[in-house]
């Protein structure tokens, strides 16, 4: 019996194009200005030190750190300090009304339905927890954050490593076999399945299905939760 659902964001609840064509370019264009303006803020300063440590270059100036962050954006690097700084920049965008979080209508409807049925909902994304809450908190359907019981990002662990899902199950407090993981990415689903999670691969337009090793669904209406 499914007692909790853990969902990915990009390509699952939200379009890949929103992240790639709206959020990433927005943070890239503003990274240098944001970092240099806020370099002395304690939270930002800590994140900049994390970047220097990851690079092994303690002498980098704030501007040089920003250049490194821009390079990581171009590489689509899953770096925790990068994701945290992007979240801060996106917060300004949401608050200014420059964009709102994209969520598929079918995802909104089914998430509300599952929540009403007593199923706990969680998010696991490479974007920071802060960025996840911003996206779900600023949608055309209103603030969706009350639907979720918790959020996980790559500080929990990489999305394609089994130990990350074992840790998530531990934190949720449920056996893996009672948790359904939704994602469009085969490697993530493989990792979750290897520790006992139920899995379903979303096949929205433009996603790479890969080998048929998981249950599949075209959208949230097509997901079977009676497993």
mmCIF file of C-alpha atoms in Angstrom:
data_model
loop_
_atom_site.group_PDB
_atom_site.id
_atom_site.type_symbol
_atom_site.label_atom_id
_atom_site.label_comp_id
_atom_site.label_asym_id
_atom_site.label_seq_id
_atom_site.Cartn_x
_atom_site.Cartn_y
_atom_site.Cartn_z
ATOM 1 C CA UNK A 1 0.000 0.000 0.000
ATOM 2 C CA UNK A 2 1.345 3.418 -0.978
ATOM 3 C CA UNK A 3 1.549 5.691 2.058
ATOM 4 C CA UNK A 4 3.778 8.428 0.605
ATOM 5 C CA UNK A 5 4.700 9.807 -2.808
ATOM 6 C CA UNK A 6 8.101 11.349 -3.513
ATOM 7 C CA UNK A 7 8.252 13.424 -6.686
ATOM 8 C CA UNK A 8 10.929 14.932 -8.859
ATOM 9 C CA UNK A 9 10.229 18.391 -10.324
ATOM 10 C CA UNK A 10 11.848 18.990 -13.723
ATOM 11 C CA UNK A 11 10.128 16.867 -16.384
ATOM 12 C CA UNK A 12 7.747 15.453 -13.775
ATOM 13 C CA UNK A 13 5.619 18.112 -12.064
ATOM 14 C CA UNK A 14 7.060 20.914 -14.181
ATOM 15 C CA UNK A 15 8.251 21.417 -17.729
ATOM 16 C CA UNK A 16 11.919 21.013 -18.546
ATOM 17 C CA UNK A 17 11.706 24.201 -20.615
ATOM 18 C CA UNK A 18 10.688 26.282 -17.569
ATOM 19 C CA UNK A 19 13.898 25.326 -15.796
ATOM 20 C CA UNK A 20 16.166 25.418 -18.851
ATOM 21 C CA UNK A 21 14.702 28.421 -20.668
ATOM 22 C CA UNK A 22 13.456 30.609 -17.791
ATOM 23 C CA UNK A 23 15.112 29.853 -14.454
ATOM 24 C CA UNK A 24 18.656 29.031 -15.580
ATOM 25 C CA UNK A 25 19.066 32.035 -17.924
ATOM 26 C CA UNK A 26 17.577 34.326 -15.254
ATOM 27 C CA UNK A 27 20.115 33.251 -12.629
ATOM 28 C CA UNK A 28 22.986 33.252 -15.115
ATOM 29 C CA UNK A 29 22.316 36.825 -16.197
ATOM 30 C CA UNK A 30 22.182 38.038 -12.584
ATOM 31 C CA UNK A 31 24.801 35.877 -10.860
ATOM 32 C CA UNK A 32 27.712 38.323 -11.132
ATOM 33 C CA UNK A 33 25.700 41.285 -9.838
ATOM 34 C CA UNK A 34 24.071 39.270 -7.051
ATOM 35 C CA UNK A 35 27.328 37.766 -5.772
ATOM 36 C CA UNK A 36 29.260 41.034 -5.822
ATOM 37 C CA UNK A 37 26.410 42.938 -4.125
ATOM 38 C CA UNK A 38 25.857 40.343 -1.400
ATOM 39 C CA UNK A 39 29.377 38.922 -0.927
ATOM 40 C CA UNK A 40 29.548 40.210 2.655
ATOM 41 C CA UNK A 41 26.136 38.870 3.685
ATOM 42 C CA UNK A 42 26.840 35.993 6.133
ATOM 43 C CA UNK A 43 24.758 33.375 4.289
ATOM 44 C CA UNK A 44 26.154 34.288 0.881
ATOM 45 C CA UNK A 45 29.698 34.524 2.235
ATOM 46 C CA UNK A 46 29.421 30.967 3.575
ATOM 47 C CA UNK A 47 28.257 29.698 0.183
ATOM 48 C CA UNK A 48 31.100 31.501 -1.589
ATOM 49 C CA UNK A 49 33.547 29.786 0.754
ATOM 50 C CA UNK A 50 31.988 26.444 -0.185
ATOM 51 C CA UNK A 51 32.612 27.224 -3.862
ATOM 52 C CA UNK A 52 36.240 28.146 -3.147
ATOM 53 C CA UNK A 53 36.667 24.902 -1.231
ATOM 54 C CA UNK A 54 35.141 22.848 -4.055
ATOM 55 C CA UNK A 55 37.492 24.543 -6.519
ATOM 56 C CA UNK A 56 40.489 24.207 -4.215
ATOM 57 C CA UNK A 57 41.170 27.926 -4.707
ATOM 58 C CA UNK A 58 40.780 29.860 -1.464
ATOM 59 C CA UNK A 59 42.149 33.033 -3.073
ATOM 60 C CA UNK A 60 39.268 33.568 -5.518
ATOM 61 C CA UNK A 61 37.621 36.990 -5.360
ATOM 62 C CA UNK A 62 33.838 37.322 -5.238
ATOM 63 C CA UNK A 63 33.816 38.171 -8.953
ATOM 64 C CA UNK A 64 35.957 35.129 -9.760
ATOM 65 C CA UNK A 65 33.629 32.920 -7.720
ATOM 66 C CA UNK A 66 30.701 34.338 -9.708
ATOM 67 C CA UNK A 67 32.510 33.459 -12.939
ATOM 68 C CA UNK A 68 32.952 29.902 -11.672
ATOM 69 C CA UNK A 69 29.262 29.713 -10.778
ATOM 70 C CA UNK A 70 28.284 30.895 -14.253
ATOM 71 C CA UNK A 71 30.525 28.207 -15.722
ATOM 72 C CA UNK A 72 28.791 25.605 -13.536
ATOM 73 C CA UNK A 73 25.396 26.819 -14.735
ATOM 74 C CA UNK A 74 26.537 26.271 -18.315
ATOM 75 C CA UNK A 75 27.686 22.759 -17.353
ATOM 76 C CA UNK A 76 24.425 22.072 -15.454
ATOM 77 C CA UNK A 77 26.560 21.190 -12.451
ATOM 78 C CA UNK A 78 24.614 19.789 -9.476
ATOM 79 C CA UNK A 79 26.514 21.833 -6.905
ATOM 80 C CA UNK A 80 24.840 22.573 -3.557
ATOM 81 C CA UNK A 81 26.201 26.144 -3.143
ATOM 82 C CA UNK A 82 25.303 26.960 -6.753
ATOM 83 C CA UNK A 83 21.752 25.703 -6.249
ATOM 84 C CA UNK A 84 21.437 27.703 -3.035
ATOM 85 C CA UNK A 85 22.591 30.926 -4.706
ATOM 86 C CA UNK A 86 20.324 30.334 -7.693
ATOM 87 C CA UNK A 87 17.440 29.972 -5.257
ATOM 88 C CA UNK A 88 18.217 33.377 -3.745
ATOM 89 C CA UNK A 89 18.243 34.967 -7.196
ATOM 90 C CA UNK A 90 15.021 33.238 -8.221
ATOM 91 C CA UNK A 91 13.383 34.482 -5.028
ATOM 92 C CA UNK A 92 13.886 38.034 -6.275
ATOM 93 C CA UNK A 93 12.355 37.040 -9.620
ATOM 94 C CA UNK A 94 9.272 35.467 -8.036
ATOM 95 C CA UNK A 95 8.768 38.433 -5.729
ATOM 96 C CA UNK A 96 9.169 40.899 -8.597
ATOM 97 C CA UNK A 97 6.624 38.986 -10.678
ATOM 98 C CA UNK A 98 9.180 38.290 -13.413
ATOM 99 C CA UNK A 99 7.795 34.728 -13.687
ATOM 100 C CA UNK A 100 5.705 32.202 -11.751
ATOM 101 C CA UNK A 101 6.451 28.548 -11.055
ATOM 102 C CA UNK A 102 5.285 26.238 -13.818
ATOM 103 C CA UNK A 103 3.303 23.198 -12.667
ATOM 104 C CA UNK A 104 1.350 20.930 -15.002
ATOM 105 C CA UNK A 105 -2.412 21.116 -14.418
ATOM 106 C CA UNK A 106 -2.667 17.334 -14.116
ATOM 107 C CA UNK A 107 0.063 17.359 -11.448
ATOM 108 C CA UNK A 108 -1.748 20.001 -9.380
ATOM 109 C CA UNK A 109 -5.040 18.147 -9.580
ATOM 110 C CA UNK A 110 -3.634 14.732 -8.667
ATOM 111 C CA UNK A 111 -1.375 16.044 -5.893
ATOM 112 C CA UNK A 112 -4.426 17.645 -4.276
ATOM 113 C CA UNK A 113 -6.404 14.427 -4.721
ATOM 114 C CA UNK A 114 -3.673 12.246 -3.204
ATOM 115 C CA UNK A 115 -3.239 14.641 -0.290
ATOM 116 C CA UNK A 116 -6.999 14.497 0.371
ATOM 117 C CA UNK A 117 -6.728 10.683 0.407
ATOM 118 C CA UNK A 118 -4.217 10.893 3.243
ATOM 119 C CA UNK A 119 -1.082 10.183 1.216
ATOM 120 C CA UNK A 120 1.921 12.206 2.363
ATOM 121 C CA UNK A 121 3.709 14.082 -0.425
ATOM 122 C CA UNK A 122 7.423 14.896 -0.634
ATOM 123 C CA UNK A 123 9.769 16.492 -3.172
ATOM 124 C CA UNK A 124 13.290 15.428 -4.185
ATOM 125 C CA UNK A 125 15.011 17.739 -6.654
ATOM 126 C CA UNK A 126 18.531 18.842 -7.536
ATOM 127 C CA UNK A 127 17.326 22.405 -6.945
ATOM 128 C CA UNK A 128 17.737 23.601 -3.366
ATOM 129 C CA UNK A 129 14.903 23.130 -0.885
ATOM 130 C CA UNK A 130 14.523 26.914 -0.884
ATOM 131 C CA UNK A 131 14.137 26.930 -4.679
ATOM 132 C CA UNK A 132 11.631 24.068 -4.505
ATOM 133 C CA UNK A 133 9.453 25.971 -2.026
ATOM 134 C CA UNK A 134 9.640 29.105 -4.168
ATOM 135 C CA UNK A 135 8.494 27.228 -7.271
ATOM 136 C CA UNK A 136 5.544 25.546 -5.556
ATOM 137 C CA UNK A 137 4.751 28.677 -3.592
ATOM 138 C CA UNK A 138 4.373 30.951 -6.636
ATOM 139 C CA UNK A 139 2.253 29.138 -9.228
ATOM 140 C CA UNK A 140 -0.745 30.170 -11.300
ATOM 141 C CA UNK A 141 -2.725 27.793 -9.048
ATOM 142 C CA UNK A 142 -1.644 29.643 -5.906
ATOM 143 C CA UNK A 143 0.598 28.488 -3.086
ATOM 144 C CA UNK A 144 0.947 24.698 -3.284
ATOM 145 C CA UNK A 145 3.491 24.302 -0.477
ATOM 146 C CA UNK A 146 0.854 23.179 2.081
ATOM 147 C CA UNK A 147 0.458 19.991 0.021
ATOM 148 C CA UNK A 148 3.950 18.785 0.923
ATOM 149 C CA UNK A 149 5.183 17.217 4.136
ATOM 150 C CA UNK A 150 8.864 17.659 3.314
ATOM 151 C CA UNK A 151 11.519 18.532 0.741
ATOM 152 C CA UNK A 152 14.886 16.974 -0.127
ATOM 153 C CA UNK A 153 17.746 18.257 -2.288
ATOM 154 C CA UNK A 154 21.268 17.108 -3.137
ATOM 155 C CA UNK A 155 22.476 17.878 0.390
ATOM 156 C CA UNK A 156 20.640 14.635 1.217
ATOM 157 C CA UNK A 157 22.678 12.936 -1.507
ATOM 158 C CA UNK A 158 23.003 12.626 -5.309
ATOM 159 C CA UNK A 159 19.774 11.761 -7.087
ATOM 160 C CA UNK A 160 21.211 8.722 -8.847
ATOM 161 C CA UNK A 161 22.705 7.059 -5.756
ATOM 162 C CA UNK A 162 20.795 4.420 -3.794
ATOM 163 C CA UNK A 163 21.924 5.724 -0.408
ATOM 164 C CA UNK A 164 20.059 9.000 -1.014
ATOM 165 C CA UNK A 165 16.749 7.144 -1.215
ATOM 166 C CA UNK A 166 17.566 4.981 1.777
ATOM 167 C CA UNK A 167 18.173 8.177 3.764
ATOM 168 C CA UNK A 168 14.938 9.766 2.501
ATOM 169 C CA UNK A 169 12.928 6.722 3.580
ATOM 170 C CA UNK A 170 14.593 6.899 6.986
ATOM 171 C CA UNK A 171 13.699 10.584 7.366
ATOM 172 C CA UNK A 172 10.132 10.041 6.193
ATOM 173 C CA UNK A 173 9.841 7.176 8.645
ATOM 174 C CA UNK A 174 8.294 4.664 6.263
ATOM 175 C CA UNK A 175 9.551 1.447 4.659
ATOM 176 C CA UNK A 176 10.716 2.029 1.068
ATOM 177 C CA UNK A 177 8.091 -0.400 -0.263
ATOM 178 C CA UNK A 178 5.330 1.992 0.848
ATOM 179 C CA UNK A 179 6.816 5.003 -1.003
ATOM 180 C CA UNK A 180 6.205 5.715 -4.702
ATOM 181 C CA UNK A 181 8.895 7.748 -6.468
ATOM 182 C CA UNK A 182 7.964 9.738 -9.581
ATOM 183 C CA UNK A 183 10.623 10.925 -12.023
ATOM 184 C CA UNK A 184 11.380 11.217 -15.727
ATOM 185 C CA UNK A 185 14.998 10.086 -15.263
ATOM 186 C CA UNK A 186 15.810 6.345 -15.468
ATOM 187 C CA UNK A 187 18.984 6.613 -13.361
ATOM 188 C CA UNK A 188 17.082 8.178 -10.469
ATOM 189 C CA UNK A 189 14.341 5.580 -10.685
ATOM 190 C CA UNK A 190 16.903 2.776 -10.793
ATOM 191 C CA UNK A 191 18.551 4.072 -7.616
ATOM 192 C CA UNK A 192 15.222 4.353 -5.792
ATOM 193 C CA UNK A 193 14.049 0.924 -6.943
ATOM 194 C CA UNK A 194 17.293 -0.690 -5.809
ATOM 195 C CA UNK A 195 16.454 0.089 -2.161
ATOM 196 C CA UNK A 196 12.822 -0.999 -2.460
ATOM 197 C CA UNK A 197 10.899 2.092 -3.574
ATOM 198 C CA UNK A 198 7.970 1.700 -5.939
ATOM 199 C CA UNK A 199 8.675 3.703 -9.099
ATOM 200 C CA UNK A 200 6.906 5.328 -12.014
ATOM 201 C CA UNK A 201 8.587 7.015 -14.957
ATOM 202 C CA UNK A 202 6.898 10.094 -16.409
ATOM 203 C CA UNK A 203 7.085 10.229 -20.202
ATOM 204 C CA UNK A 204 6.143 13.800 -20.877
ATOM 205 C CA UNK A 205 7.009 15.316 -24.256
ATOM 206 C CA UNK A 206 10.733 15.625 -24.843
ATOM 207 C CA UNK A 207 11.882 13.146 -22.175
ATOM 208 C CA UNK A 208 14.162 10.185 -22.862
ATOM 209 C CA UNK A 209 12.347 7.007 -21.848
ATOM 210 C CA UNK A 210 15.270 4.597 -21.974
ATOM 211 C CA UNK A 211 14.751 0.845 -21.319
ATOM 212 C CA UNK A 212 11.320 -0.186 -19.998
ATOM 213 C CA UNK A 213 12.405 -1.120 -16.455
ATOM 214 C CA UNK A 214 9.769 0.890 -14.540
ATOM 215 C CA UNK A 215 6.040 1.500 -14.651
ATOM 216 C CA UNK A 216 5.376 4.397 -17.019
ATOM 217 C CA UNK A 217 2.830 7.189 -17.245
ATOM 218 C CA UNK A 218 2.198 9.919 -19.804
ATOM 219 C CA UNK A 219 1.058 12.319 -17.069
ATOM 220 C CA UNK A 220 -0.181 12.281 -13.477
ATOM 221 C CA UNK A 221 -3.667 11.128 -14.554
ATOM 222 C CA UNK A 222 -2.013 7.962 -15.877
ATOM 223 C CA UNK A 223 -0.269 7.070 -12.597
ATOM 224 C CA UNK A 224 -1.546 3.957 -10.827
ATOM 225 C CA UNK A 225 -1.308 4.299 -7.035
ATOM 226 C CA UNK A 226 -3.108 1.022 -6.271
ATOM 227 C CA UNK A 227 0.196 -0.891 -6.362
#
